[in-house]
Coordinates of C-alpha atoms in Angstrom, one line a residue:
X359 CA -81.5 35.9 59.1
X360 CA -80.8 37.0 55.6
X361 CA -77.1 36.1 55.6
X362 CA -75.0 36.1 52.5
X363 CA -72.6 33.1 52.4
X364 CA -68.9 33.9 51.9
X365 CA -67.2 30.8 50.6
X366 CA -63.6 29.7 50.8
X367 CA -62.9 27.1 48.2
X368 CA -59.9 24.9 49.0
X369 CA -58.5 23.6 45.7
X370 CA -56.3 20.5 45.3
X371 CA -53.8 22.0 43.0
X372 CA -52.0 18.7 42.5
X373 CA -55.1 17.0 41.1
X374 CA -54.8 18.6 37.6
X375 CA -52.3 19.8 35.1
X376 CA -51.7 23.5 35.7
X377 CA -53.7 24.5 32.6
X378 CA -56.6 22.4 33.9
X379 CA -56.3 24.0 37.3
X380 CA -56.5 27.5 35.8
X381 CA -59.6 26.5 33.8
X382 CA -61.2 25.1 37.0
X383 CA -60.4 28.3 39.0
X384 CA -61.9 30.4 36.2
X385 CA -65.2 28.6 36.8
X386 CA -64.9 29.2 40.6
X387 CA -64.3 32.9 39.9
X388 CA -67.9 33.2 38.6
X389 CA -69.2 32.3 42.1
X390 CA -67.3 35.1 43.9
X391 CA -65.4 32.7 46.1
X392 CA -62.0 33.0 47.7
X393 CA -59.8 30.3 46.1
X394 CA -57.6 28.9 48.7
X395 CA -54.3 27.0 48.4
X396 CA -53.1 24.7 51.2
X397 CA -49.6 24.6 52.7
X398 CA -50.6 22.7 55.9
X399 CA -48.7 19.6 56.7
X400 CA -51.4 17.3 55.4
X401 CA -49.2 17.3 52.3
X402 CA -46.6 14.5 52.6
X403 CA -43.1 15.8 53.1
X404 CA -41.6 14.4 49.9
X405 CA -44.2 16.2 47.8
X406 CA -44.0 19.5 49.6
X407 CA -41.6 21.2 47.1
X408 CA -43.5 19.9 44.1
X409 CA -46.8 21.1 45.7
X410 CA -45.4 24.6 46.3
X411 CA -44.1 24.7 42.7
X412 CA -47.5 23.9 41.4
X413 CA -49.1 26.7 43.5
X414 CA -46.4 29.1 42.3
X415 CA -47.0 28.2 38.6
X416 CA -50.8 28.7 39.1
X417 CA -50.3 32.1 40.8
X418 CA -48.2 33.3 37.9
X419 CA -50.8 32.2 35.4
X420 CA -53.7 33.6 37.4
X421 CA -52.1 37.1 37.4
X422 CA -52.3 37.0 33.6
X423 CA -55.7 35.3 33.3
X424 CA -57.7 36.6 36.3
X425 CA -55.8 39.5 37.9
X426 CA -58.8 40.5 40.1
X427 CA -59.3 37.1 41.7
X428 CA -59.4 36.8 45.5
X429 CA -56.8 34.2 46.7
X430 CA -56.2 32.7 50.1
X431 CA -53.9 30.2 51.7
X432 CA -53.7 28.0 54.7
X433 CA -50.2 27.9 56.3
X434 CA -48.8 25.6 58.9
X435 CA -49.4 26.2 62.6
X436 CA -46.9 28.6 64.1
X437 CA -45.2 25.9 66.3
X438 CA -44.4 23.7 63.3
X439 CA -41.3 23.2 61.3
X440 CA -43.1 24.3 58.1
X441 CA -44.1 27.7 59.4
X442 CA -40.9 29.5 58.6
X443 CA -40.6 28.2 55.1
X444 CA -44.3 29.1 54.6
X445 CA -43.4 32.7 55.4
X446 CA -40.9 32.7 52.5
X447 CA -43.6 31.3 50.2
X448 CA -46.0 34.1 51.3
X449 CA -43.3 36.7 50.3
X450 CA -43.2 35.1 46.9
X451 CA -47.0 35.1 46.8
X452 CA -47.0 38.8 47.5
X453 CA -45.0 39.5 44.3
X454 CA -48.1 38.6 42.3
X455 CA -51.1 39.1 44.6
X456 CA -52.2 40.7 47.8
X457 CA -53.4 37.7 49.8
X458 CA -57.1 38.0 50.7
X459 CA -57.0 35.6 53.6
X460 CA -54.4 33.6 55.6
X461 CA -55.9 30.6 57.5
X462 CA -53.9 29.7 60.6
X463 CA -54.6 26.1 61.8
X464 CA -54.7 24.5 65.2
X465 CA -54.9 27.8 67.2
X466 CA -55.0 27.1 70.9
X467 CA -54.9 30.6 72.4
X468 CA -54.9 34.3 71.5
X469 CA -51.2 34.7 71.9
X470 CA -50.6 32.4 69.0
X471 CA -52.7 34.6 66.7
X472 CA -50.9 37.7 67.9
X473 CA -47.6 36.0 67.3
X474 CA -48.5 35.2 63.7
X475 CA -49.8 38.7 63.0
X476 CA -46.6 40.2 64.4
X477 CA -44.4 37.9 62.3
X478 CA -46.4 38.7 59.1
X479 CA -46.0 42.4 59.7
X480 CA -42.3 42.0 60.3
X481 CA -41.9 40.2 57.0
X482 CA -44.0 42.9 55.2
X483 CA -46.5 40.3 54.0
X484 CA -49.6 41.9 52.6
X485 CA -53.0 40.4 53.3
X486 CA -56.6 41.5 53.9
X487 CA -57.4 39.2 56.9
X488 CA -56.3 36.3 58.9
X489 CA -58.7 33.6 60.0
X490 CA -57.6 31.4 62.9
X491 CA -59.0 27.8 62.9
X492 CA -60.3 26.2 66.1
X493 CA -59.7 22.5 65.8
X494 CA -58.3 21.4 69.2
X495 CA -59.7 20.8 72.7
X496 CA -57.4 23.5 74.0
X497 CA -58.5 26.0 71.4
X498 CA -62.2 25.4 72.2
X499 CA -61.5 25.8 75.9
X500 CA -60.0 29.2 75.2
X501 CA -62.6 30.3 72.7
X502 CA -64.0 33.0 75.0
X503 CA -60.5 34.7 75.3
X504 CA -60.0 34.3 71.5
X505 CA -63.4 35.7 70.7
X506 CA -62.8 38.8 72.8
X507 CA -59.8 39.8 70.7
X508 CA -59.8 43.1 68.8
X509 CA -61.6 42.9 65.4
X510 CA -58.6 44.7 63.9
X511 CA -56.7 41.5 64.5
X512 CA -59.3 39.3 63.0
X513 CA -63.1 39.2 62.4
X514 CA -63.7 35.6 61.5
X515 CA -63.0 32.3 63.2
X516 CA -63.0 29.0 61.3
X517 CA -63.9 25.6 62.7
X518 CA -62.1 22.4 61.7
X519 CA -64.2 19.5 62.8
X520 CA -62.0 16.6 61.6
X521 CA -59.1 17.6 63.8
X522 CA -61.4 18.5 66.6
X523 CA -63.1 15.1 66.6
X524 CA -59.7 13.5 66.7
X525 CA -58.4 15.6 69.5
X526 CA -61.5 14.9 71.5
X527 CA -61.1 11.2 71.0
X528 CA -64.4 10.8 69.2
X529 CA -65.4 7.8 67.1
X530 CA -67.5 7.7 65.1
X531 CA -66.9 11.3 64.1
X532 CA -69.6 13.9 64.6
X533 CA -70.3 15.6 61.3
X534 CA -72.8 18.2 60.2
X535 CA -75.6 15.7 60.4
X536 CA -75.4 15.3 64.2
X537 CA -76.7 17.5 67.0
X538 CA -73.3 17.2 68.7
X539 CA -71.7 19.1 65.8
X540 CA -74.2 21.9 66.1
X541 CA -73.6 22.1 69.9
X542 CA -70.0 22.8 69.1
X543 CA -71.0 25.5 66.6
X544 CA -73.3 27.2 69.0
X545 CA -70.6 27.2 71.6
X546 CA -68.3 29.1 69.2
X547 CA -71.0 31.5 68.2
X548 CA -71.9 32.3 71.8
X549 CA -68.3 33.2 72.4
X550 CA -67.5 35.3 69.3
X551 CA -70.7 36.9 68.2
X552 CA -71.1 39.4 71.1
X553 CA -67.8 41.0 69.9
X554 CA -69.0 41.2 66.3
X555 CA -67.1 38.2 64.9
X556 CA -68.5 35.5 62.6
X557 CA -67.8 31.9 61.9
X558 CA -66.4 30.0 58.9
X559 CA -68.0 26.6 59.0
X560 CA -66.0 23.4 58.6
X561 CA -66.2 21.6 55.2
X562 CA -68.9 19.1 54.5
X563 CA -67.2 15.8 53.6
X564 CA -70.2 14.2 51.9
X565 CA -69.1 15.7 48.6
X566 CA -72.1 14.7 46.5
X567 CA -74.9 15.3 49.0
X568 CA -76.2 18.7 47.8
X569 CA -79.4 18.3 49.9
X570 CA -77.4 18.0 53.1
X571 CA -75.2 20.9 52.1
X572 CA -78.2 23.2 51.5
X573 CA -79.6 22.0 54.9
X574 CA -76.3 23.0 56.5
X575 CA -76.4 26.5 54.9
X576 CA -80.0 26.9 56.1
X577 CA -79.0 25.9 59.6
X578 CA -76.2 28.4 59.7
X579 CA -78.5 31.1 58.3
X580 CA -80.9 30.4 61.2
X581 CA -78.4 30.7 64.0
X582 CA -75.7 33.1 62.8
X583 CA -76.1 36.9 63.5
X584 CA -73.0 38.3 61.9
X585 CA -72.8 36.5 58.5
X586 CA -71.8 33.1 57.3
X587 CA -68.6 31.7 56.0
X588 CA -68.3 28.2 54.5
X589 CA -65.3 26.2 53.5
X590 CA -66.0 24.3 50.2
X591 CA -64.3 21.4 48.5
X592 CA -66.3 21.1 45.2
X593 CA -67.4 23.5 42.6
X594 CA -71.0 22.6 43.2
X595 CA -70.7 23.4 46.9
X596 CA -69.2 26.7 46.0
X597 CA -72.0 27.4 43.5
X598 CA -74.6 26.6 46.1
X599 CA -73.1 29.1 48.5
X600 CA -73.2 31.8 45.8
X601 CA -76.8 31.1 44.9
X602 CA -78.1 30.5 48.5
X603 CA -81.3 32.3 49.4
X604 CA -82.1 32.9 53.0
X605 CA -85.2 31.2 54.4
X606 CA -87.3 33.6 56.6
X607 CA -88.3 32.2 60.0
X608 CA -86.5 28.9 59.3
X609 CA -86.3 27.1 62.7
X610 CA -86.5 23.4 62.2
X611 CA -84.0 21.3 60.3
X612 CA -84.3 17.7 59.3
X613 CA -81.0 16.1 58.5
X614 CA -80.7 12.9 56.5
X615 CA -80.2 9.7 58.5
X616 CA -76.8 9.4 60.2
X617 CA -74.2 8.7 57.7
X618 CA -71.3 7.9 60.0
X619 CA -69.3 5.1 58.5
X620 CA -68.2 2.1 60.5
X621 CA -64.5 1.7 61.4
X622 CA -63.9 -1.2 59.0
X623 CA -65.3 0.6 56.0
X624 CA -63.3 3.8 56.8
X625 CA -60.0 1.9 57.2
X626 CA -60.6 -0.2 54.1
X627 CA -61.7 2.6 51.9
X628 CA -59.0 5.0 53.0
X629 CA -56.2 2.5 52.3
X630 CA -57.8 1.6 49.0
X631 CA -58.4 5.1 47.6
X632 CA -55.7 7.2 49.2
X633 CA -53.5 8.8 46.5
X634 CA -49.7 9.1 46.9
X635 CA -49.5 12.8 47.0
X636 CA -52.0 13.6 49.7
X637 CA -53.4 12.1 52.9
X638 CA -57.1 12.2 52.1
X639 CA -59.1 9.5 50.3
X640 CA -62.4 9.8 48.5
X641 CA -64.7 6.8 48.4
X642 CA -66.0 6.9 44.8
X643 CA -69.5 5.6 45.2
X644 CA -70.9 8.2 47.6
X645 CA -67.9 10.6 47.2
X646 CA -67.3 10.7 51.0
X647 CA -64.0 12.3 51.8
X648 CA -62.1 10.3 54.5
X649 CA -59.7 12.5 56.4
X650 CA -56.4 11.2 57.9
X651 CA -57.8 12.1 61.3
X652 CA -60.9 9.9 60.8
X653 CA -58.7 7.1 59.5
X654 CA -56.4 7.2 62.5
X655 CA -59.4 7.3 64.9
X656 CA -61.0 4.3 63.2
X657 CA -57.8 2.3 63.5
X658 CA -57.5 3.2 67.2
X659 CA -61.2 2.1 67.6
X660 CA -60.5 -1.2 65.9
X661 CA -57.5 -2.0 68.0
X662 CA -59.3 -1.0 71.2
X663 CA -62.2 -3.2 70.4
X664 CA -60.4 -6.2 68.9

């Protein structure tokens, strides 16, 4: 449909030294992405303060190096313990940058979004847009109500498929290479597009599979009416979003063979490759990102089927 892809690149700020992070972000800046930091509780508690300090150091350097860069952040869900401390961090963030986007995870209803918006205003936090993330069964059940909200409140809705798979009790997980996944996406689009809203697609966890990633963008382009958003996790995914060309009259899509991993492999690889300062693991051969949700679901599956 001739959509331009807006990308939101989530950076693991703890992966590099700060100077390396700035160099990496400079490369991302060329692709006109929104570079997003992450405060959500996927960061283990004992590393939370160090994690925020790393983000703070990066923000200060970015003001000097790339003052025009668009920055975003994912905060904790409004019901969580971390939400209040996140607000303090957002006030610090605003000393250096107006925040382009604030992602709000695990939204279950419209009132939660309104609550966060009101709190941000009361704290004089400046931002361009908020993007609620649908990643629970309750949130999906209330997607029609959420989609009918005023576009002045928000214009985009993100989907988080790892949490949604887990909340639905799915195993194996349904990823972008399954028809079930696209059934979920169509359900969201049917609820939000009549009111002029657009979707931000869940990240592709097959980090090295550029062919599949391009297929995903083509699929989105063929079904989305109001533009495309895509969360990215690698510089190449972000580059592919920036250079994506629409395919006129694209209707069919052939995904690669199902890549769902079996439970034993997921558990073994997660426990082998998980780093101490985060909950994710990346299997190095295929560079498949194993989320903590998929790991927990795999362990439950093994116990149930022992």
